[in-house]
Amino acid sequence: VQLVQSGAEVKKPGESLKISCEAFGYSFVNNWIGWVRQMPGKGLEWMGIIYPGDSDTRYSPSFQGQVSISADKSISTAYVQWSSLKASDTAIYYCATARAHYDERGYVPVSFDDWGQGTLVTVSS
Amino acid sequence: QSALTQPASVSGSPGQSITISCTGTSSDVGDYNYVSWYQQYADKAPKLMIYDVTQRPSGVSDRFSGSKSGNTASLTISGLQAEDEADYYCSSYTSSSTLHVLFGGGTKLTVL
């Protein structure tokens, strides 16, 4: 399994952004893939997961409405995008394959197994 | 966002064993066997070391082991090596309707 993320980005507040994660070496359509944020000097926060086979997408309540996660199964690539960046979006963003558990809330990730190298997003005026 | 509680730092000498704790509640660690541990070197991506409390992914050294007692999960590293120096994060599934997944704040392991 290999996940290759797009390169570092420097943006201004209010700008839009879409970063990518291309998957190799496993069945992209049949496995959940997710995004995890790490703010400077801080810990890990899960943002959301997507099942590329049917585009079923689950968001962390903390990130619902703040980002949009998508996938293009024809090129085995997952994305996360922002419509209007804020300075507080400055962070490293990791994609990772995920195992998910189904409960009354739908699918919830229970582990993040293989990780991309990370994409540094800097938002500054 | 509420987090699982980990010690900020632990240390040990080469060859020793160390344990990192991860304390939650009966809504997460205590009631579900979905605790994971991640190792992160400085400026590198995290790596899954333990999942489902005790399971090691293929390729992870058997010096790493996981366990749980009540609301506290633990990661034990035996035969400590210099290369084990890193940050370690725990995570747990939670039944909370507003959280879903919790991460610990991370523990810095120093090999003396």
PDB file of C-alpha atoms in Angstrom:
ATOM      1  CA  VAL A   1       0.000   0.000   0.000  1.00  0.00           C
ATOM      2  CA  GLN A   2       1.303   3.435  -0.885  1.00  0.00           C
ATOM      3  CA  LEU A   3      -0.452   6.773  -0.562  1.00  0.00           C
ATOM      4  CA  VAL A   4       1.154   9.719  -2.357  1.00  0.00           C
ATOM      5  CA  GLN A   5      -0.102  13.169  -1.454  1.00  0.00           C
ATOM      6  CA  SER A   6       0.139  16.427  -3.372  1.00  0.00           C
ATOM      7  CA  GLY A   7       2.751  19.017  -2.455  1.00  0.00           C
ATOM      8  CA  ALA A   8       2.815  21.820   0.058  1.00  0.00           C
ATOM      9  CA  GLU A   9       0.492  24.771  -0.461  1.00  0.00           C
ATOM     10  CA  VAL A  10       0.650  28.417   0.610  1.00  0.00           C
ATOM     11  CA  LYS A  11      -2.675  30.237   0.408  1.00  0.00           C
ATOM     12  CA  LYS A  12      -4.289  33.448   1.556  1.00  0.00           C
ATOM     13  CA  PRO A  13      -7.353  33.569   3.819  1.00  0.00           C
ATOM     14  CA  GLY A  14     -10.533  33.270   1.809  1.00  0.00           C
ATOM     15  CA  GLU A  15      -8.939  31.289  -1.019  1.00  0.00           C
ATOM     16  CA  SER A  16     -10.080  27.822  -2.015  1.00  0.00           C
ATOM     17  CA  LEU A  17      -7.926  24.700  -2.051  1.00  0.00           C
ATOM     18  CA  LYS A  18      -8.123  21.042  -3.028  1.00  0.00           C
ATOM     19  CA  ILE A  19      -5.368  18.595  -2.048  1.00  0.00           C
ATOM     20  CA  SER A  20      -5.046  15.033  -3.255  1.00  0.00           C
ATOM     21  CA  CYS A  21      -3.983  11.559  -2.214  1.00  0.00           C
ATOM     22  CA  GLU A  22      -3.251   8.938  -4.896  1.00  0.00           C
ATOM     23  CA  ALA A  23      -3.451   5.302  -3.822  1.00  0.00           C
ATOM     24  CA  PHE A  24      -1.365   2.397  -5.047  1.00  0.00           C
ATOM     25  CA  GLY A  25      -1.114  -1.283  -4.259  1.00  0.00           C
ATOM     26  CA  TYR A  26      -4.571  -2.191  -2.993  1.00  0.00           C
ATOM     27  CA  SER A  27      -8.225  -2.085  -4.024  1.00  0.00           C
ATOM     28  CA  PHE A  28      -9.037   1.612  -3.761  1.00  0.00           C
ATOM     29  CA  VAL A  29     -12.760   1.190  -4.401  1.00  0.00           C
ATOM     30  CA  ASN A  30     -13.273  -1.420  -1.695  1.00  0.00           C
ATOM     31  CA  ASN A  31     -11.584   0.288   1.248  1.00  0.00           C
ATOM     32  CA  TRP A  32     -12.309   3.362   3.301  1.00  0.00           C
ATOM     33  CA  ILE A  33      -9.818   6.201   3.058  1.00  0.00           C
ATOM     34  CA  GLY A  34      -9.747   9.195   5.360  1.00  0.00           C
ATOM     35  CA  TRP A  35      -8.119  12.481   6.264  1.00  0.00           C
ATOM     36  CA  VAL A  36      -6.414  13.458   9.526  1.00  0.00           C
ATOM     37  CA  ARG A  37      -5.297  16.952  10.543  1.00  0.00           C
ATOM     38  CA  GLN A  38      -2.258  17.825  12.633  1.00  0.00           C
ATOM     39  CA  MET A  39      -1.942  21.473  13.561  1.00  0.00           C
ATOM     40  CA  PRO A  40       1.550  22.840  14.297  1.00  0.00           C
ATOM     41  CA  GLY A  41       2.974  21.177  17.384  1.00  0.00           C
ATOM     42  CA  LYS A  42      -0.344  19.481  18.157  1.00  0.00           C
ATOM     43  CA  GLY A  43      -1.932  16.040  18.069  1.00  0.00           C
ATOM     44  CA  LEU A  44      -4.044  14.177  15.545  1.00  0.00           C
ATOM     45  CA  GLU A  45      -7.674  14.900  14.626  1.00  0.00           C
ATOM     46  CA  TRP A  46      -9.781  12.840  12.232  1.00  0.00           C
ATOM     47  CA  MET A  47     -11.671  14.824   9.652  1.00  0.00           C
ATOM     48  CA  GLY A  48     -13.665  12.314   7.653  1.00  0.00           C
ATOM     49  CA  ILE A  49     -13.639   9.106   5.652  1.00  0.00           C
ATOM     50  CA  ILE A  50     -14.942   8.091   2.235  1.00  0.00           C
ATOM     51  CA  TYR A  51     -15.715   4.740   0.628  1.00  0.00           C
ATOM     52  CA  PRO A  52     -14.702   5.273  -3.006  1.00  0.00           C
ATOM     53  CA  GLY A  53     -16.827   2.391  -4.260  1.00  0.00           C
ATOM     54  CA  ASP A  54     -20.067   4.292  -3.644  1.00  0.00           C
ATOM     55  CA  SER A  55     -18.736   7.672  -2.410  1.00  0.00           C
ATOM     56  CA  ASP A  56     -20.330   7.143   1.030  1.00  0.00           C
ATOM     57  CA  THR A  57     -18.715   9.914   3.101  1.00  0.00           C
ATOM     58  CA  ARG A  58     -18.659  10.372   6.869  1.00  0.00           C
ATOM     59  CA  TYR A  59     -17.429  13.531   8.559  1.00  0.00           C
ATOM     60  CA  SER A  60     -16.203  14.187  12.054  1.00  0.00           C
ATOM     61  CA  PRO A  61     -18.745  16.528  13.675  1.00  0.00           C
ATOM     62  CA  SER A  62     -15.847  18.947  14.196  1.00  0.00           C
ATOM     63  CA  PHE A  63     -15.232  19.194  10.442  1.00  0.00           C
ATOM     64  CA  GLN A  64     -18.767  18.815   9.073  1.00  0.00           C
ATOM     65  CA  GLY A  65     -19.451  21.791   6.832  1.00  0.00           C
ATOM     66  CA  GLN A  66     -15.838  22.969   7.016  1.00  0.00           C
ATOM     67  CA  VAL A  67     -14.341  20.682   4.353  1.00  0.00           C
ATOM     68  CA  SER A  68     -15.531  18.474   1.531  1.00  0.00           C
ATOM     69  CA  ILE A  69     -14.081  15.001   0.965  1.00  0.00           C
ATOM     70  CA  SER A  70     -14.367  13.272  -2.396  1.00  0.00           C
ATOM     71  CA  ALA A  71     -12.778  10.487  -4.435  1.00  0.00           C
ATOM     72  CA  ASP A  72     -12.238   9.680  -8.116  1.00  0.00           C
ATOM     73  CA  LYS A  73     -12.113   5.917  -8.386  1.00  0.00           C
ATOM     74  CA  SER A  74     -11.032   6.086 -12.040  1.00  0.00           C
ATOM     75  CA  ILE A  75      -7.645   7.424 -10.896  1.00  0.00           C
ATOM     76  CA  SER A  76      -7.594   5.990  -7.345  1.00  0.00           C
ATOM     77  CA  THR A  77      -7.367   9.433  -5.805  1.00  0.00           C
ATOM     78  CA  ALA A  78      -9.018  10.960  -2.756  1.00  0.00           C
ATOM     79  CA  TYR A  79      -9.389  14.673  -2.126  1.00  0.00           C
ATOM     80  CA  VAL A  80     -10.169  17.153   0.592  1.00  0.00           C
ATOM     81  CA  GLN A  81     -11.146  20.665  -0.294  1.00  0.00           C
ATOM     82  CA  TRP A  82     -11.874  23.992   1.315  1.00  0.00           C
ATOM     83  CA  SER A  83     -14.017  26.738  -0.222  1.00  0.00           C
ATOM     84  CA  SER A  84     -12.693  29.535   1.981  1.00  0.00           C
ATOM     85  CA  LEU A  85      -9.528  28.952   3.954  1.00  0.00           C
ATOM     86  CA  LYS A  86      -8.810  30.478   7.344  1.00  0.00           C
ATOM     87  CA  ALA A  87      -5.512  30.988   9.098  1.00  0.00           C
ATOM     88  CA  SER A  88      -6.573  28.297  11.551  1.00  0.00           C
ATOM     89  CA  ASP A  89      -6.557  25.771   8.692  1.00  0.00           C
ATOM     90  CA  THR A  90      -2.756  25.907   8.734  1.00  0.00           C
ATOM     91  CA  ALA A  91      -1.712  22.331   9.412  1.00  0.00           C
ATOM     92  CA  ILE A  92      -0.331  19.128   7.974  1.00  0.00           C
ATOM     93  CA  TYR A  93      -3.053  17.001   6.414  1.00  0.00           C
ATOM     94  CA  TYR A  94      -2.592  13.243   6.140  1.00  0.00           C
ATOM     95  CA  CYS A  95      -4.601  10.762   4.155  1.00  0.00           C
ATOM     96  CA  ALA A  96      -4.777   7.203   5.446  1.00  0.00           C
ATOM     97  CA  THR A  97      -6.609   3.989   4.710  1.00  0.00           C
ATOM     98  CA  ALA A  98      -9.184   3.328   7.395  1.00  0.00           C
ATOM     99  CA  ARG A  99     -11.095   0.464   8.971  1.00  0.00           C
ATOM    100  CA  ALA A 100     -14.632   1.416   9.877  1.00  0.00           C
ATOM    101  CA  HIS A 101     -17.272   0.100  12.278  1.00  0.00           C
ATOM    102  CA  TYR A 102     -20.975   0.419  11.548  1.00  0.00           C
ATOM    103  CA  ASP A 103     -23.267   1.608  14.323  1.00  0.00           C
ATOM    104  CA  GLU A 104     -26.403   3.719  14.677  1.00  0.00           C
ATOM    105  CA  ARG A 105     -24.425   6.738  13.472  1.00  0.00           C
ATOM    106  CA  GLY A 106     -23.355   4.959  10.302  1.00  0.00           C
ATOM    107  CA  TYR A 107     -19.728   4.097   9.586  1.00  0.00           C
ATOM    108  CA  VAL A 108     -17.160   5.382  12.076  1.00  0.00           C
ATOM    109  CA  PRO A 109     -13.388   4.876  11.640  1.00  0.00           C
ATOM    110  CA  VAL A 110     -11.753   2.622  14.226  1.00  0.00           C
ATOM    111  CA  SER A 111      -8.167   2.744  12.945  1.00  0.00           C
ATOM    112  CA  PHE A 112      -6.046   4.461  10.306  1.00  0.00           C
ATOM    113  CA  ASP A 113      -3.786   1.844   8.814  1.00  0.00           C
ATOM    114  CA  ASP A 114      -1.492   3.100   6.025  1.00  0.00           C
ATOM    115  CA  TRP A 115      -0.628   6.773   5.798  1.00  0.00           C
ATOM    116  CA  GLY A 116       0.422   9.246   3.133  1.00  0.00           C
ATOM    117  CA  GLN A 117       3.460  11.467   3.640  1.00  0.00           C
ATOM    118  CA  GLY A 118       1.361  14.496   4.558  1.00  0.00           C
ATOM    119  CA  THR A 119       0.599  17.813   2.859  1.00  0.00           C
ATOM    120  CA  LEU A 120       1.534  21.049   4.622  1.00  0.00           C
ATOM    121  CA  VAL A 121      -1.060  23.754   4.102  1.00  0.00           C
ATOM    122  CA  THR A 122      -0.083  27.266   5.177  1.00  0.00           C
ATOM    123  CA  VAL A 123      -2.745  29.966   5.216  1.00  0.00           C
ATOM    124  CA  SER A 124      -1.367  33.450   5.746  1.00  0.00           C
ATOM    125  CA  SER A 125      -2.041  36.937   4.510  1.00  0.00           C
TER     126      SER A 125
ATOM    127  CA  GLN B   1     -12.732  18.255  21.472  1.00  0.00           C
ATOM    128  CA  SER B   2     -12.261  15.963  24.491  1.00  0.00           C
ATOM    129  CA  ALA B   3      -9.171  13.830  24.270  1.00  0.00           C
ATOM    130  CA  LEU B   4      -7.911  10.647  25.816  1.00  0.00           C
ATOM    131  CA  THR B   5      -5.354  11.289  28.552  1.00  0.00           C
ATOM    132  CA  GLN B   6      -1.751  10.291  27.969  1.00  0.00           C
ATOM    133  CA  PRO B   7       1.374  11.248  29.925  1.00  0.00           C
ATOM    134  CA  ALA B   8       3.244  14.035  28.167  1.00  0.00           C
ATOM    135  CA  SER B   9       6.522  12.148  28.341  1.00  0.00           C
ATOM    136  CA  VAL B  10       8.085   8.868  29.354  1.00  0.00           C
ATOM    137  CA  SER B  11      11.673   7.725  29.237  1.00  0.00           C
ATOM    138  CA  GLY B  12      13.694   4.566  29.539  1.00  0.00           C
ATOM    139  CA  SER B  13      17.125   3.138  28.944  1.00  0.00           C
ATOM    140  CA  PRO B  14      18.010   0.756  26.121  1.00  0.00           C
ATOM    141  CA  GLY B  15      16.895  -2.775  26.906  1.00  0.00           C
ATOM    142  CA  GLN B  16      14.289  -1.706  29.457  1.00  0.00           C
ATOM    143  CA  SER B  17      10.516  -1.936  29.091  1.00  0.00           C
ATOM    144  CA  ILE B  18       8.244   1.080  29.246  1.00  0.00           C
ATOM    145  CA  THR B  19       4.475   1.465  29.313  1.00  0.00           C
ATOM    146  CA  ILE B  20       2.436   4.382  27.991  1.00  0.00           C
ATOM    147  CA  SER B  21      -1.071   4.741  29.393  1.00  0.00           C
ATOM    148  CA  CYS B  22      -4.158   6.085  27.661  1.00  0.00           C
ATOM    149  CA  THR B  23      -7.108   6.858  29.906  1.00  0.00           C
ATOM    150  CA  GLY B  24     -10.636   7.347  28.668  1.00  0.00           C
ATOM    151  CA  THR B  25     -14.104   6.620  29.972  1.00  0.00           C
ATOM    152  CA  SER B  26     -16.743   3.916  29.887  1.00  0.00           C
ATOM    153  CA  SER B  27     -18.054   5.534  26.676  1.00  0.00           C
ATOM    154  CA  ASP B  28     -14.883   4.783  24.767  1.00  0.00           C
ATOM    155  CA  VAL B  29     -11.838   2.816  25.976  1.00  0.00           C
ATOM    156  CA  GLY B  30     -13.762   1.037  28.718  1.00  0.00           C
ATOM    157  CA  ASP B  31     -16.577  -0.284  26.594  1.00  0.00           C
ATOM    158  CA  TYR B  32     -15.081  -0.983  23.179  1.00  0.00           C
ATOM    159  CA  ASN B  33     -12.108  -2.929  21.877  1.00  0.00           C
ATOM    160  CA  TYR B  34     -11.226  -0.339  19.246  1.00  0.00           C
ATOM    161  CA  VAL B  35      -8.087   1.198  20.715  1.00  0.00           C
ATOM    162  CA  SER B  36      -5.222   1.959  18.336  1.00  0.00           C
ATOM    163  CA  TRP B  37      -1.670   3.205  18.872  1.00  0.00           C
ATOM    164  CA  TYR B  38       0.411   5.263  16.422  1.00  0.00           C
ATOM    165  CA  GLN B  39       4.131   6.028  16.358  1.00  0.00           C
ATOM    166  CA  GLN B  40       5.261   9.323  14.857  1.00  0.00           C
ATOM    167  CA  TYR B  41       8.853  10.395  14.293  1.00  0.00           C
ATOM    168  CA  ALA B  42       9.560  14.108  14.066  1.00  0.00           C
ATOM    169  CA  ASP B  43       8.375  15.527  10.736  1.00  0.00           C
ATOM    170  CA  LYS B  44       7.126  12.138   9.572  1.00  0.00           C
ATOM    171  CA  ALA B  45       3.719  10.588   9.072  1.00  0.00           C
ATOM    172  CA  PRO B  46       2.207   8.483  11.866  1.00  0.00           C
ATOM    173  CA  LYS B  47       2.474   4.700  11.669  1.00  0.00           C
ATOM    174  CA  LEU B  48      -0.093   2.252  13.042  1.00  0.00           C
ATOM    175  CA  MET B  49       1.541   0.061  15.703  1.00  0.00           C
ATOM    176  CA  ILE B  50      -1.433  -1.575  17.473  1.00  0.00           C
ATOM    177  CA  TYR B  51      -5.117  -1.862  16.573  1.00  0.00           C
ATOM    178  CA  ASP B  52      -8.133  -3.393  18.303  1.00  0.00           C
ATOM    179  CA  VAL B  53      -6.320  -3.066  21.667  1.00  0.00           C
ATOM    180  CA  THR B  54      -3.856  -5.925  21.151  1.00  0.00           C
ATOM    181  CA  GLN B  55      -3.380  -6.604  17.444  1.00  0.00           C
ATOM    182  CA  ARG B  56      -0.104  -5.845  15.644  1.00  0.00           C
ATOM    183  CA  PRO B  57      -0.140  -5.043  11.930  1.00  0.00           C
ATOM    184  CA  SER B  58       2.137  -7.103   9.757  1.00  0.00           C
ATOM    185  CA  GLY B  59       5.710  -5.844   9.990  1.00  0.00           C
ATOM    186  CA  VAL B  60       5.456  -4.267  13.435  1.00  0.00           C
ATOM    187  CA  SER B  61       7.999  -5.624  15.895  1.00  0.00           C
ATOM    188  CA  ASP B  62       6.685  -7.970  18.594  1.00  0.00           C
ATOM    189  CA  ARG B  63       8.455  -5.730  21.110  1.00  0.00           C
ATOM    190  CA  PHE B  64       5.294  -3.622  20.887  1.00  0.00           C
ATOM    191  CA  SER B  65       2.207  -4.878  22.688  1.00  0.00           C
ATOM    192  CA  GLY B  66      -1.136  -3.454  23.711  1.00  0.00           C
ATOM    193  CA  SER B  67      -3.523  -4.149  26.558  1.00  0.00           C
ATOM    194  CA  LYS B  68      -6.525  -2.687  28.350  1.00  0.00           C
ATOM    195  CA  SER B  69      -7.853  -2.656  31.896  1.00  0.00           C
ATOM    196  CA  GLY B  70     -11.071  -0.840  32.635  1.00  0.00           C
ATOM    197  CA  ASN B  71     -10.976   2.625  31.100  1.00  0.00           C
ATOM    198  CA  THR B  72      -7.212   2.602  30.553  1.00  0.00           C
ATOM    199  CA  ALA B  73      -5.359   1.178  27.579  1.00  0.00           C
ATOM    200  CA  SER B  74      -1.612   0.674  27.561  1.00  0.00           C
ATOM    201  CA  LEU B  75       1.190   0.358  25.056  1.00  0.00           C
ATOM    202  CA  THR B  76       4.227  -1.561  26.252  1.00  0.00           C
ATOM    203  CA  ILE B  77       7.559  -1.484  24.459  1.00  0.00           C
ATOM    204  CA  SER B  78       9.999  -4.128  25.618  1.00  0.00           C
ATOM    205  CA  GLY B  79      13.726  -4.258  24.897  1.00  0.00           C
ATOM    206  CA  LEU B  80      13.773  -0.517  24.316  1.00  0.00           C
ATOM    207  CA  GLN B  81      15.922   0.634  21.406  1.00  0.00           C
ATOM    208  CA  ALA B  82      17.170   4.062  20.364  1.00  0.00           C
ATOM    209  CA  GLU B  83      14.978   3.889  17.252  1.00  0.00           C
ATOM    210  CA  ASP B  84      11.859   3.750  19.450  1.00  0.00           C
ATOM    211  CA  GLU B  85      12.317   7.402  20.394  1.00  0.00           C
ATOM    212  CA  ALA B  86       9.227   9.070  18.941  1.00  0.00           C
ATOM    213  CA  ASP B  87       5.805  10.439  19.786  1.00  0.00           C
ATOM    214  CA  TYR B  88       3.057   7.922  20.472  1.00  0.00           C
ATOM    215  CA  TYR B  89      -0.675   8.584  20.145  1.00  0.00           C
ATOM    216  CA  CYS B  90      -3.593   6.441  21.221  1.00  0.00           C
ATOM    217  CA  SER B  91      -7.058   6.603  19.748  1.00  0.00           C
ATOM    218  CA  SER B  92     -10.400   5.045  20.578  1.00  0.00           C
ATOM    219  CA  TYR B  93     -13.823   4.646  19.088  1.00  0.00           C
ATOM    220  CA  THR B  94     -16.429   6.407  21.221  1.00  0.00           C
ATOM    221  CA  SER B  95     -20.200   6.123  21.464  1.00  0.00           C
ATOM    222  CA  SER B  96     -20.441   9.893  21.856  1.00  0.00           C
ATOM    223  CA  SER B  97     -22.826  11.352  19.284  1.00  0.00           C
ATOM    224  CA  THR B  98     -20.640  14.432  18.901  1.00  0.00           C
ATOM    225  CA  LEU B  99     -17.179  12.892  18.739  1.00  0.00           C
ATOM    226  CA  HIS B 100     -17.061   9.394  17.159  1.00  0.00           C
ATOM    227  CA  VAL B 101     -13.274   9.003  17.459  1.00  0.00           C
ATOM    228  CA  LEU B 102     -10.943  10.283  20.160  1.00  0.00           C
ATOM    229  CA  PHE B 103      -7.190  10.761  20.049  1.00  0.00           C
ATOM    230  CA  GLY B 104      -4.860  11.147  22.991  1.00  0.00           C
ATOM    231  CA  GLY B 105      -2.665  14.199  23.276  1.00  0.00           C
ATOM    232  CA  GLY B 106       0.483  12.201  22.549  1.00  0.00           C
ATOM    233  CA  THR B 107       3.430  10.959  24.605  1.00  0.00           C
ATOM    234  CA  LYS B 108       7.043  11.787  23.845  1.00  0.00           C
ATOM    235  CA  LEU B 109       9.238   8.734  24.427  1.00  0.00           C
ATOM    236  CA  THR B 110      12.875   9.471  25.153  1.00  0.00           C
ATOM    237  CA  VAL B 111      15.455   6.693  25.081  1.00  0.00           C
ATOM    238  CA  LEU B 112      18.185   7.703  27.506  1.00  0.00           C
TER     239      LEU B 112
END
